[in-house]
Amino acid sequence: MIEEGSKRGKALVEKRQLFMEMRAQNFDVIRLSTYRTACKLRFVQKRCNLHLVDVWNMIEAFRDNGLNTLDHNAEINVSRLETILSSIYYQLNKRLPTTHQINVEQSIGLLLNFMVATYDSESHGKLTVFSMKAMLATMCGGKIVDKLRYIFSQISDSSGVMMFAKFDQFLREVLKLPTAVFEGPSFGYTEHSVRTCFPQQKIVLNTFLDVLMADPPPQCLVWLPLMHRLANVENVFHPVECSYCRSESMMGFRYRCQQCHGYQLCQSCFWRGHANGPHSNQHQMKEHSSWKSPAKKLSHAISKSLGCVPISEPPHPVFPEHAERPQELSHTVQPKPVANNMNDTMLMSSGAPTPTKSVLESPSRLDEEHRLIARYAARLAAEAGNSTQQCPPSDLSFNFDANKQQRQLIAELENKNREILQEIQRLRLEHEQASQPTPEKAQQNPTLLTELRLLRHRKDELERRMSALQESRRELMVQLEGLMRLLKDEEQKQASGGSPHSSPSHGAGCSMPMPIRSTSAGSTPTHTPQDCLAGVGGDVLEAFAQGVPRNLRNDLLVAADSITNTMSSLVKELHSVDDVADEEETIMRNGGDRGSVRVPKH
């Protein structure tokens, strides 16, 4: 009795271990429920090592365990579920290097207890096949578009159209995950969830991906793409100071206020609702998953204004509307793997990378290859035995010498590969030692520091000049637009028989009649006052000031081209200053002499 009680107590502790560790992370201090749910599920994913299992490896594990032949409503007991999880994790350890092996037994126990607590709340000891597929396909690693494609294949018919009953079943199962991490009130299942996601009648794969990968996605599944974004920005570095905690750098997300200039928060402060100064939590914030330098932002803005920015790619590739037919492989002849194995051996001995795919790493494919290799080895052994009885001793000695030469060649290649790796390691260490800056090098080259400061000052002046030019260009475009509007009005009035005192066009190159300035009171147009020319460049002012009419449209184009050329030359000069500054830093870091420094001409 005492032993049974201790076993039950141990099982209860193991069942609650994952939830106790999750509560110790203090995720409940996060203010927004979407981020709170995504952080909790991301913690469960990493703690169970599911982020190391790709979705394609998970699909292959489903096929190897025969789950693709079972009905979705079929039930499997906990012991078989444990067997399936064991095969997934043991195959994962085979793919991982020896230095990154995981604790298989601990991962199986944590994930098994989490799945039972999530999908077997009434303690029946059984789970449906669809529940297990939906949970593992959602919580494993990989791209979200690949996961959604697999989920759509499970809830669609043979013609590639989604079945609403199946999608309703998927929502029931997948929304049990937020409930399991105590976020059910925010993302629980309702009867109207399906129609909220898809009000259309016919849903194909592309429509399914458009809706679930939209910005924003459906409210009940908004935590799913956020969990993938969290995984992508965990190691992203932002060299920006947080406006609240004054941390000099940020990791993960970065949030910038759209109302307060220069106000930025790290993800920890934003998630907890911290604010100071004039900033308020009611202000709109923009989420950034990467950081760009001011020079890159400026060049991107100029390229965008000049029409040089390419069109952004769609969020997902477009797939055919009809379902693809599975390939017929029953009559396919398997290739002989002997030559392939020899090529792989030569590639490994020479240090060249070999191509790997998830399909080749599957257990069934590996077992099939082992059987083929054993079969061909037995056939070669039998042929070698027959040839031994038939071939003379001279042929045997020749074959033995050829094999010996091949082994010697392989050994020489391995030794050479080892020497090359040692040389690469030595050169890497020398480069790291030489690239480390020391105070002595900086003191030996004070002139380099002075010139570097001058270059940075020059760069700041160019950036300020660029900002002023952009503002001038914007004002000039507004004024040119107003002038063009006045010219169109004048052309319409003259075409409809306007003032009889307006002078006709005399230039053969003019494409439309232009209002001209005259000393006669009767021929002066009343709706083109001289005040409209305030702040306009020389070409436009000259077009209005001269007595002979000119083609004002060409003058406007000339003025715009001159502005564009000026901005392009300024960008080139700014990039040249950046290159020289980078070269100065490299020379100072490597302790170079002053003779190799290039100073830009002012």
XYZ file of C-alpha atoms in Angstrom:
602
model
C 0.000 0.000 0.000
C 2.818 2.388 0.801
C 4.520 1.670 -2.534
C 1.291 2.254 -4.473
C 0.746 5.552 -2.666
C 4.278 6.701 -3.459
C 3.825 5.789 -7.145
C 0.567 7.743 -7.319
C 2.184 10.723 -5.650
C 5.124 10.600 -8.069
C 2.774 10.386 -11.055
C 0.789 13.360 -9.731
C 3.966 15.415 -9.317
C 5.087 14.565 -12.866
C 1.651 15.510 -14.175
C 1.797 18.938 -12.543
C 5.510 19.568 -13.170
C 5.074 21.405 -16.474
C 2.303 23.647 -15.136
C 4.309 24.501 -12.011
C 7.322 25.463 -14.128
C 5.094 27.581 -16.370
C 3.639 29.452 -13.390
C 7.163 30.096 -12.114
C 7.831 32.097 -15.317
C 5.231 34.663 -14.135
C 3.573 35.053 -17.519
C 0.388 36.352 -15.877
C 1.936 39.816 -15.453
C 1.627 40.311 -19.238
C -1.194 42.793 -19.811
C -2.502 41.590 -23.204
C -4.107 38.145 -23.382
C -2.805 37.488 -26.914
C 0.848 37.856 -25.898
C 0.188 36.024 -22.639
C -1.264 32.991 -24.441
C 1.469 32.927 -27.093
C 4.227 33.110 -24.449
C 2.721 30.259 -22.433
C 2.329 27.961 -25.428
C 5.823 28.845 -26.647
C 7.160 27.846 -23.207
C 5.337 24.496 -23.405
C 6.682 23.947 -26.928
C 10.294 24.566 -25.909
C 10.063 22.708 -22.590
C 8.776 19.582 -24.377
C 11.388 20.018 -27.179
C 8.647 20.138 -29.795
C 10.294 23.160 -31.453
C 13.079 20.796 -32.606
C 10.641 18.532 -34.503
C 9.795 19.918 -37.940
C 6.247 19.618 -39.237
C 7.421 17.367 -42.089
C 9.103 15.004 -39.617
C 5.871 15.007 -37.609
C 3.844 14.068 -40.704
C 6.314 11.283 -41.470
C 5.938 10.006 -37.903
C 2.153 9.917 -38.334
C 2.565 7.764 -41.453
C 5.143 5.454 -39.873
C 2.812 4.760 -36.951
C -0.165 4.057 -39.246
C -2.243 7.068 -38.176
C -3.019 8.100 -41.763
C -5.065 4.909 -42.244
C -7.209 5.443 -39.123
C -10.433 7.403 -38.943
C -10.247 10.800 -37.275
C -12.763 9.777 -34.631
C -10.897 6.553 -33.769
C -9.577 6.428 -30.221
C -6.100 5.392 -29.093
C -5.115 4.612 -25.526
C -2.391 6.327 -23.544
C 0.078 3.456 -23.936
C -0.026 3.676 -27.730
C 0.241 7.460 -27.527
C 3.381 7.014 -25.445
C 4.779 4.656 -28.103
C 4.132 7.242 -30.838
C 5.820 9.999 -28.833
C 8.782 7.703 -28.141
C 9.299 7.093 -31.873
C 9.132 10.861 -32.534
C 11.745 11.765 -29.925
C 14.107 8.855 -30.630
C 14.108 9.758 -34.334
C 14.790 13.367 -33.305
C 17.867 12.297 -31.330
C 19.145 10.428 -34.389
C 18.990 13.653 -36.425
C 20.605 15.823 -33.737
C 24.390 15.932 -33.219
C 25.806 14.089 -30.243
C 26.515 17.355 -28.412
C 22.839 18.439 -28.582
C 21.042 15.260 -27.529
C 17.824 15.689 -25.524
C 16.480 13.797 -22.541
C 13.981 11.569 -24.328
C 12.275 10.113 -21.265
C 11.723 13.508 -19.661
C 10.354 14.999 -22.907
C 7.968 12.065 -23.367
C 6.692 12.381 -19.802
C 6.103 16.132 -19.985
C 4.349 16.049 -23.365
C 2.267 12.978 -22.519
C 0.989 14.523 -19.280
C 0.211 17.820 -21.055
C -1.748 16.083 -23.819
C -3.692 13.939 -21.358
C -4.516 16.973 -19.209
C -5.622 18.923 -22.301
C -7.655 16.340 -24.227
C -8.639 13.787 -21.567
C -10.089 15.939 -18.849
C -12.585 13.216 -17.858
C -9.788 10.622 -17.378
C -11.028 8.057 -19.902
C -7.464 7.117 -20.785
C -8.093 7.613 -24.525
C -7.606 10.335 -27.139
C -8.969 10.638 -30.655
C -6.630 10.502 -33.634
C -7.741 13.947 -34.811
C -7.037 15.497 -31.400
C -3.491 14.158 -31.388
C -2.824 15.241 -34.994
C -4.222 18.747 -34.438
C -2.210 19.276 -31.245
C 1.133 17.940 -32.510
C 0.853 19.651 -35.907
C 0.108 22.982 -34.186
C 2.752 22.792 -31.457
C 5.672 21.357 -33.471
C 8.346 23.426 -35.205
C 8.361 24.606 -38.817
C 6.712 27.287 -40.929
C 3.115 28.255 -40.271
C 2.201 27.950 -43.963
C 3.321 24.289 -43.964
C 1.288 23.588 -40.826
C -1.823 25.215 -42.264
C -1.427 23.266 -45.514
C -1.335 19.986 -43.581
C -4.332 20.994 -41.446
C -6.292 21.897 -44.585
C -5.508 18.464 -46.058
C -7.145 16.923 -42.982
C -10.331 19.014 -43.106
C -10.965 19.117 -46.895
C -12.620 16.686 -49.264
C -11.173 14.967 -52.331
C -11.952 17.979 -54.556
C -9.885 20.357 -52.393
C -12.799 22.185 -50.726
C -12.936 22.687 -46.968
C -15.672 20.900 -45.016
C -17.124 23.238 -42.410
C -17.902 20.390 -40.023
C -14.267 19.315 -40.080
C -13.069 22.884 -39.522
C -15.479 23.208 -36.617
C -13.966 20.033 -35.159
C -10.470 21.451 -35.658
C -11.415 24.656 -33.813
C -12.803 22.620 -30.922
C -9.539 20.703 -30.601
C -7.025 23.498 -31.193
C -8.780 25.961 -28.858
C -8.278 23.493 -26.018
C -4.622 24.560 -26.002
C -5.307 28.110 -24.685
C -7.748 26.594 -22.198
C -5.039 24.215 -20.956
C -2.770 27.179 -20.124
C -5.626 28.971 -18.286
C -6.564 31.363 -21.126
C -9.943 29.851 -21.948
C -12.031 32.993 -21.204
C -10.120 34.923 -23.887
C -9.858 32.227 -26.586
C -12.567 29.711 -25.884
C -14.680 27.910 -28.479
C -18.069 29.322 -29.451
C -20.681 28.167 -31.937
C -20.161 31.254 -34.101
C -16.386 30.841 -34.440
C -16.599 29.062 -37.806
C -18.761 31.676 -39.519
C -16.685 34.426 -37.951
C -13.609 33.014 -39.672
C -15.215 32.063 -43.002
C -18.449 33.790 -43.995
C -17.986 32.425 -47.554
C -19.563 29.214 -48.781
C -16.688 27.626 -50.729
C -13.222 27.624 -49.176
C -10.176 26.391 -51.094
C -6.569 26.217 -49.931
C -5.580 29.733 -51.007
C -8.632 31.270 -49.307
C -7.896 29.268 -46.164
C -4.315 30.565 -46.067
C -5.378 34.147 -46.860
C -7.772 34.239 -43.906
C -5.598 32.551 -41.281
C -2.414 34.393 -42.317
C -4.062 37.812 -42.679
C -3.154 40.821 -40.553
C -5.004 40.628 -38.266
C -6.051 36.950 -38.324
C -9.374 35.703 -36.911
C -9.766 36.671 -33.276
C -10.040 33.115 -31.959
C -6.691 32.132 -33.608
C -4.759 35.391 -33.246
C -2.296 33.696 -30.845
C -1.147 31.147 -33.470
C 0.819 33.456 -35.843
C 2.062 35.435 -32.833
C 3.607 32.264 -31.388
C 5.561 31.801 -34.641
C 6.659 35.451 -34.626
C 7.913 34.996 -31.068
C 10.041 32.082 -32.219
C 11.521 34.175 -35.051
C 12.524 37.206 -32.944
C 13.905 35.510 -29.833
C 17.486 36.237 -30.941
C 16.893 39.568 -32.737
C 19.021 42.413 -31.328
C 17.997 46.097 -31.386
C 20.746 48.646 -30.513
C 18.128 51.063 -29.169
C 17.574 52.351 -25.640
C 14.247 51.597 -23.961
C 12.461 54.809 -22.968
C 11.166 53.295 -19.704
C 13.718 50.882 -18.216
C 16.663 52.696 -19.898
C 18.144 49.436 -21.127
C 20.750 50.208 -23.794
C 19.662 47.347 -26.068
C 16.617 45.191 -26.737
C 16.063 41.543 -27.564
C 12.927 40.257 -29.268
C 10.201 42.711 -30.249
C 10.583 46.501 -30.282
C 7.581 48.822 -29.959
C 7.553 52.436 -31.236
C 4.863 54.957 -30.336
C 3.034 56.551 -33.266
C 2.298 59.761 -31.354
C 5.328 60.394 -29.102
C 8.429 61.160 -31.176
C 11.369 58.862 -30.437
C 9.523 56.909 -27.724
C 10.355 53.176 -27.911
C 9.765 50.311 -25.485
C 11.247 46.854 -25.149
C 8.886 43.895 -25.189
C 9.069 43.404 -21.405
C 7.988 46.972 -20.632
C 5.298 47.022 -23.325
C 3.820 43.688 -22.274
C 3.580 44.878 -18.666
C 1.965 48.197 -19.612
C 4.769 50.485 -18.419
C 4.666 54.121 -19.536
C 6.292 57.387 -18.451
C 6.367 61.028 -19.466
C 3.761 62.172 -21.984
C 3.317 58.619 -23.294
C 0.150 56.709 -22.415
C -0.951 53.101 -22.819
C -3.792 54.359 -24.992
C -1.378 55.490 -27.721
C -1.028 53.363 -30.800
C 2.209 51.335 -30.884
C 3.923 49.753 -33.882
C 5.641 46.378 -33.466
C 9.098 45.910 -35.042
C 10.779 42.535 -35.446
C 14.057 43.888 -36.899
C 16.275 46.963 -36.744
C 17.577 49.131 -39.601
C 20.217 51.821 -39.373
C 19.210 55.458 -40.165
C 21.298 55.371 -43.355
C 19.388 52.330 -44.633
C 16.079 53.934 -43.741
C 17.037 57.112 -45.609
C 18.172 55.254 -48.718
C 14.992 53.137 -48.654
C 12.823 56.263 -48.368
C 14.614 57.915 -51.290
C 14.388 54.775 -53.405
C 10.685 54.537 -52.603
C 10.120 58.159 -53.595
C 11.960 57.566 -56.874
C 9.980 54.405 -57.597
C 12.936 52.000 -57.181
C 11.458 49.801 -54.420
C 10.260 46.391 -55.689
C 6.736 45.224 -55.053
C 6.451 43.197 -51.834
C 5.939 39.463 -52.146
C 2.615 37.840 -51.137
C 2.445 36.369 -47.609
C 2.278 32.833 -49.005
C 2.726 31.129 -52.394
C -0.347 30.563 -54.529
C -1.264 26.887 -54.800
C -3.427 25.183 -57.451
C -7.138 25.159 -56.699
C -7.628 21.463 -57.383
C -6.126 18.847 -55.123
C -2.993 17.195 -56.460
C -3.168 13.501 -57.206
C -0.771 11.272 -55.276
C 2.027 9.795 -57.330
C 1.848 6.129 -58.247
C 5.075 4.502 -57.009
C 4.110 0.832 -57.013
C 5.932 0.075 -60.287
C 8.949 2.277 -59.612
C 12.310 0.466 -59.769
C 14.589 1.251 -56.828
C 18.072 2.469 -57.883
C 21.186 0.650 -56.834
C 22.588 2.361 -53.733
C 26.181 1.089 -54.098
C 27.386 3.977 -56.278
C 25.544 6.494 -54.120
C 27.171 5.168 -50.973
C 30.598 5.409 -52.606
C 29.897 9.021 -53.635
C 28.724 9.888 -50.120
C 31.894 8.357 -48.680
C 34.101 10.397 -51.008
C 32.162 13.578 -50.174
C 32.472 12.988 -46.438
C 36.178 12.267 -46.696
C 36.812 15.471 -48.661
C 34.806 17.620 -46.234
C 32.102 18.585 -48.761
C 28.525 18.998 -47.509
C 26.034 16.312 -48.480
C 22.396 17.195 -49.291
C 19.852 16.077 -46.692
C 16.051 16.075 -46.761
C 13.431 15.231 -44.217
C 12.161 12.405 -46.426
C 15.561 10.722 -46.399
C 15.661 10.973 -42.605
C 12.392 9.085 -42.083
C 12.608 5.701 -40.309
C 10.821 3.775 -43.061
C 13.155 5.142 -45.723
C 16.225 4.316 -43.625
C 15.020 0.775 -42.939
C 14.311 0.292 -46.646
C 17.811 1.495 -47.512
C 19.352 -0.844 -44.936
C 17.459 -3.793 -46.398
C 18.530 -2.889 -49.934
C 22.153 -2.521 -48.857
C 22.076 -5.896 -47.103
C 20.476 -7.529 -50.145
C 23.052 -6.116 -52.564
C 25.901 -6.948 -50.179
C 24.764 -10.579 -50.078
C 24.496 -10.632 -53.873
C 27.966 -9.136 -54.238
C 29.357 -11.656 -51.763
C 27.814 -14.510 -53.739
C 29.187 -13.114 -57.002
C 32.598 -12.670 -55.374
C 32.529 -16.318 -54.224
C 31.676 -17.504 -57.734
C 34.334 -15.304 -59.279
C 36.895 -16.667 -56.821
C 36.306 -20.166 -58.144
C 36.401 -19.042 -61.783
C 39.024 -16.284 -61.921
C 42.743 -17.054 -62.043
C 45.068 -15.920 -59.204
C 46.351 -12.994 -61.287
C 42.848 -11.385 -61.411
C 42.455 -11.835 -57.656
C 45.728 -10.079 -56.979
C 44.729 -7.250 -59.315
C 41.394 -6.750 -57.519
C 43.165 -6.835 -54.147
C 45.677 -4.229 -55.283
C 42.909 -1.972 -56.625
C 41.005 -2.153 -53.312
C 44.208 -1.423 -51.421
C 44.882 1.631 -53.578
C 41.343 2.913 -52.968
C 41.751 2.524 -49.208
C 45.075 4.343 -49.321
C 43.512 7.167 -51.337
C 40.665 7.503 -48.839
C 43.143 7.594 -45.935
C 45.209 10.278 -47.672
C 42.103 12.380 -48.304
C 41.051 12.066 -44.665
C 44.510 13.148 -43.464
C 44.496 16.101 -45.857
C 41.007 17.077 -44.695
C 42.170 16.954 -41.074
C 45.161 19.174 -41.864
C 42.944 21.683 -43.686
C 40.567 21.878 -40.716
C 43.485 22.485 -38.334
C 44.836 25.233 -40.595
C 41.394 26.879 -40.771
C 41.125 26.807 -36.968
C 44.592 28.361 -36.613
C 43.812 31.136 -39.085
C 40.510 31.846 -37.349
C 42.250 32.249 -33.985
C 44.888 34.553 -35.489
C 42.171 36.669 -37.116
C 40.237 36.984 -33.839
C 43.393 38.008 -31.964
C 44.314 40.572 -34.617
C 40.810 42.041 -34.817
C 40.563 42.736 -31.079
C 41.137 46.492 -30.464
C 43.657 47.419 -27.777
C 44.246 50.768 -26.000
C 47.855 50.809 -27.251
C 46.731 50.802 -30.906
C 44.306 53.625 -30.268
C 46.975 55.682 -28.516
C 49.469 55.080 -31.326
C 47.072 56.559 -33.941
C 45.464 59.737 -32.516
C 45.308 61.186 -36.036
C 43.019 58.366 -37.128
C 40.620 59.144 -34.299
C 40.556 62.842 -35.247
C 39.874 62.101 -38.911
C 37.195 59.579 -37.970
C 35.417 62.212 -35.886
C 35.609 64.664 -38.799
C 34.091 62.067 -41.108
C 31.236 61.391 -38.703
C 30.625 65.164 -38.422
C 30.554 65.382 -42.225
C 28.092 62.482 -42.341
C 25.747 64.244 -39.876
C 25.886 67.425 -42.004
C 24.980 65.438 -45.115
C 22.033 63.808 -43.348
C 20.743 67.213 -42.226
C 21.176 68.560 -45.749
C 19.284 65.553 -47.117
C 16.388 66.224 -44.734
C 16.273 69.869 -45.790
C 16.283 68.878 -49.468
C 13.436 66.432 -48.920
C 11.365 69.141 -47.226
C 12.117 71.602 -50.049
C 11.187 68.992 -52.640
C 7.899 68.316 -50.896
C 7.001 72.048 -50.783
C 8.015 72.506 -54.414
C 5.827 69.607 -55.533
C 2.837 71.131 -53.723
C 3.405 74.462 -55.439
C 3.883 72.806 -58.842
C 0.636 70.898 -58.375
C -1.188 74.162 -57.689
C 0.317 75.794 -60.769
C -0.675 72.851 -62.965
C -4.238 73.100 -61.642
C -4.337 76.812 -62.565
C -3.012 76.020 -66.034
C -5.735 73.398 -66.595
C -8.426 75.887 -65.517
C -7.069 78.490 -67.934
C -6.950 75.966 -70.770
C -10.575 74.937 -70.163
C -11.743 78.575 -70.116
C -9.893 79.422 -73.321
C -11.256 76.287 -75.014
C -14.817 77.289 -74.058
C -14.370 80.858 -75.382
C -13.077 82.733 -72.344
C -11.701 86.259 -72.171
C -11.213 87.801 -75.614
C -8.192 89.711 -74.369
C -6.065 86.636 -73.662
C -3.107 86.431 -76.007
C -2.801 83.388 -78.277
C 0.163 81.064 -78.172
C 3.011 81.989 -80.517
C 5.565 79.237 -79.901
C 5.380 76.222 -82.151
C 6.646 73.924 -79.421
C 3.935 74.813 -76.853
C 1.449 72.004 -76.295
C -1.233 74.163 -74.593
C -2.016 77.879 -74.229
C -0.216 79.560 -71.365
C -1.246 82.681 -69.443
C 1.406 85.379 -69.975
C 2.218 88.553 -68.077
C 1.533 91.799 -70.064
C 1.578 95.588 -69.444
C -1.963 95.903 -70.830
C -4.644 95.752 -68.153
C -7.107 94.029 -70.409
C -4.806 91.107 -71.288
C -3.657 90.293 -67.751
C -5.330 87.090 -66.439
C -7.163 87.601 -63.159
C -6.801 84.080 -61.752
C -2.954 83.704 -61.867
C -1.744 86.199 -59.220
C 1.932 86.747 -58.664
C 1.576 85.519 -55.066
C 1.330 81.932 -56.370
C 4.949 82.161 -57.572
C 6.374 82.718 -54.088
C 9.033 80.106 -53.327
C 9.049 78.597 -56.849
C 12.400 77.779 -58.549
C 14.089 79.752 -61.314
C 12.717 77.752 -64.245
C 9.087 78.210 -63.268
C 9.544 81.890 -62.360
C 11.295 82.545 -65.664
C 8.422 80.883 -67.522
C 5.982 83.384 -65.997
C 8.285 86.423 -66.067
C 9.305 86.480 -69.740
C 7.139 88.068 -72.342
C 7.406 85.157 -74.755
C 5.293 82.147 -73.667
C 7.147 78.944 -72.927
C 6.217 75.306 -72.412
C 5.705 75.366 -68.645
C 5.174 71.615 -68.456
C 8.697 70.984 -69.784
C 10.065 73.532 -67.306
C 8.350 71.715 -64.458
C 9.820 68.402 -65.590
C 13.286 69.985 -65.811
C 12.930 71.310 -62.266
C 11.811 67.894 -60.960
C 14.716 66.167 -62.759
C 17.215 68.602 -61.272
C 15.871 67.921 -57.793
C 16.065 64.148 -58.346
C 19.657 64.380 -59.644
C 20.666 66.531 -56.666
C 19.206 64.010 -54.199
C 20.857 61.060 -56.023
C 24.284 62.741 -55.906
C 23.760 63.496 -52.236
C 22.901 59.833 -51.525
C 26.071 58.726 -53.351
C 28.134 61.150 -51.303
C 26.476 59.885 -48.112
C 27.274 56.262 -49.013
C 30.886 57.220 -49.840
C 31.221 58.840 -46.417
C 29.814 55.655 -44.795
C 32.358 53.539 -46.686
C 35.236 55.797 -45.632
C 34.028 55.745 -42.009
C 33.870 51.942 -42.056
C 37.370 51.836 -43.566
C 38.621 54.187 -40.825
C 37.176 51.919 -38.133
C 38.744 48.844 -39.753
C 42.166 50.531 -39.984
C 41.993 51.683 -36.373
C 40.926 48.195 -35.236
C 43.762 46.524 -37.125
C 46.361 49.131 -36.126
C 47.065 50.304 -39.698
C 49.141 53.357 -40.557
C 47.711 56.716 -41.513
C 48.920 56.490 -45.064
C 46.044 54.206 -46.102
C 43.272 56.625 -45.023
C 41.124 58.254 -47.713
C 39.582 61.612 -46.772
C 36.597 62.726 -48.889
C 36.739 66.069 -50.660
C 34.538 68.714 -49.072
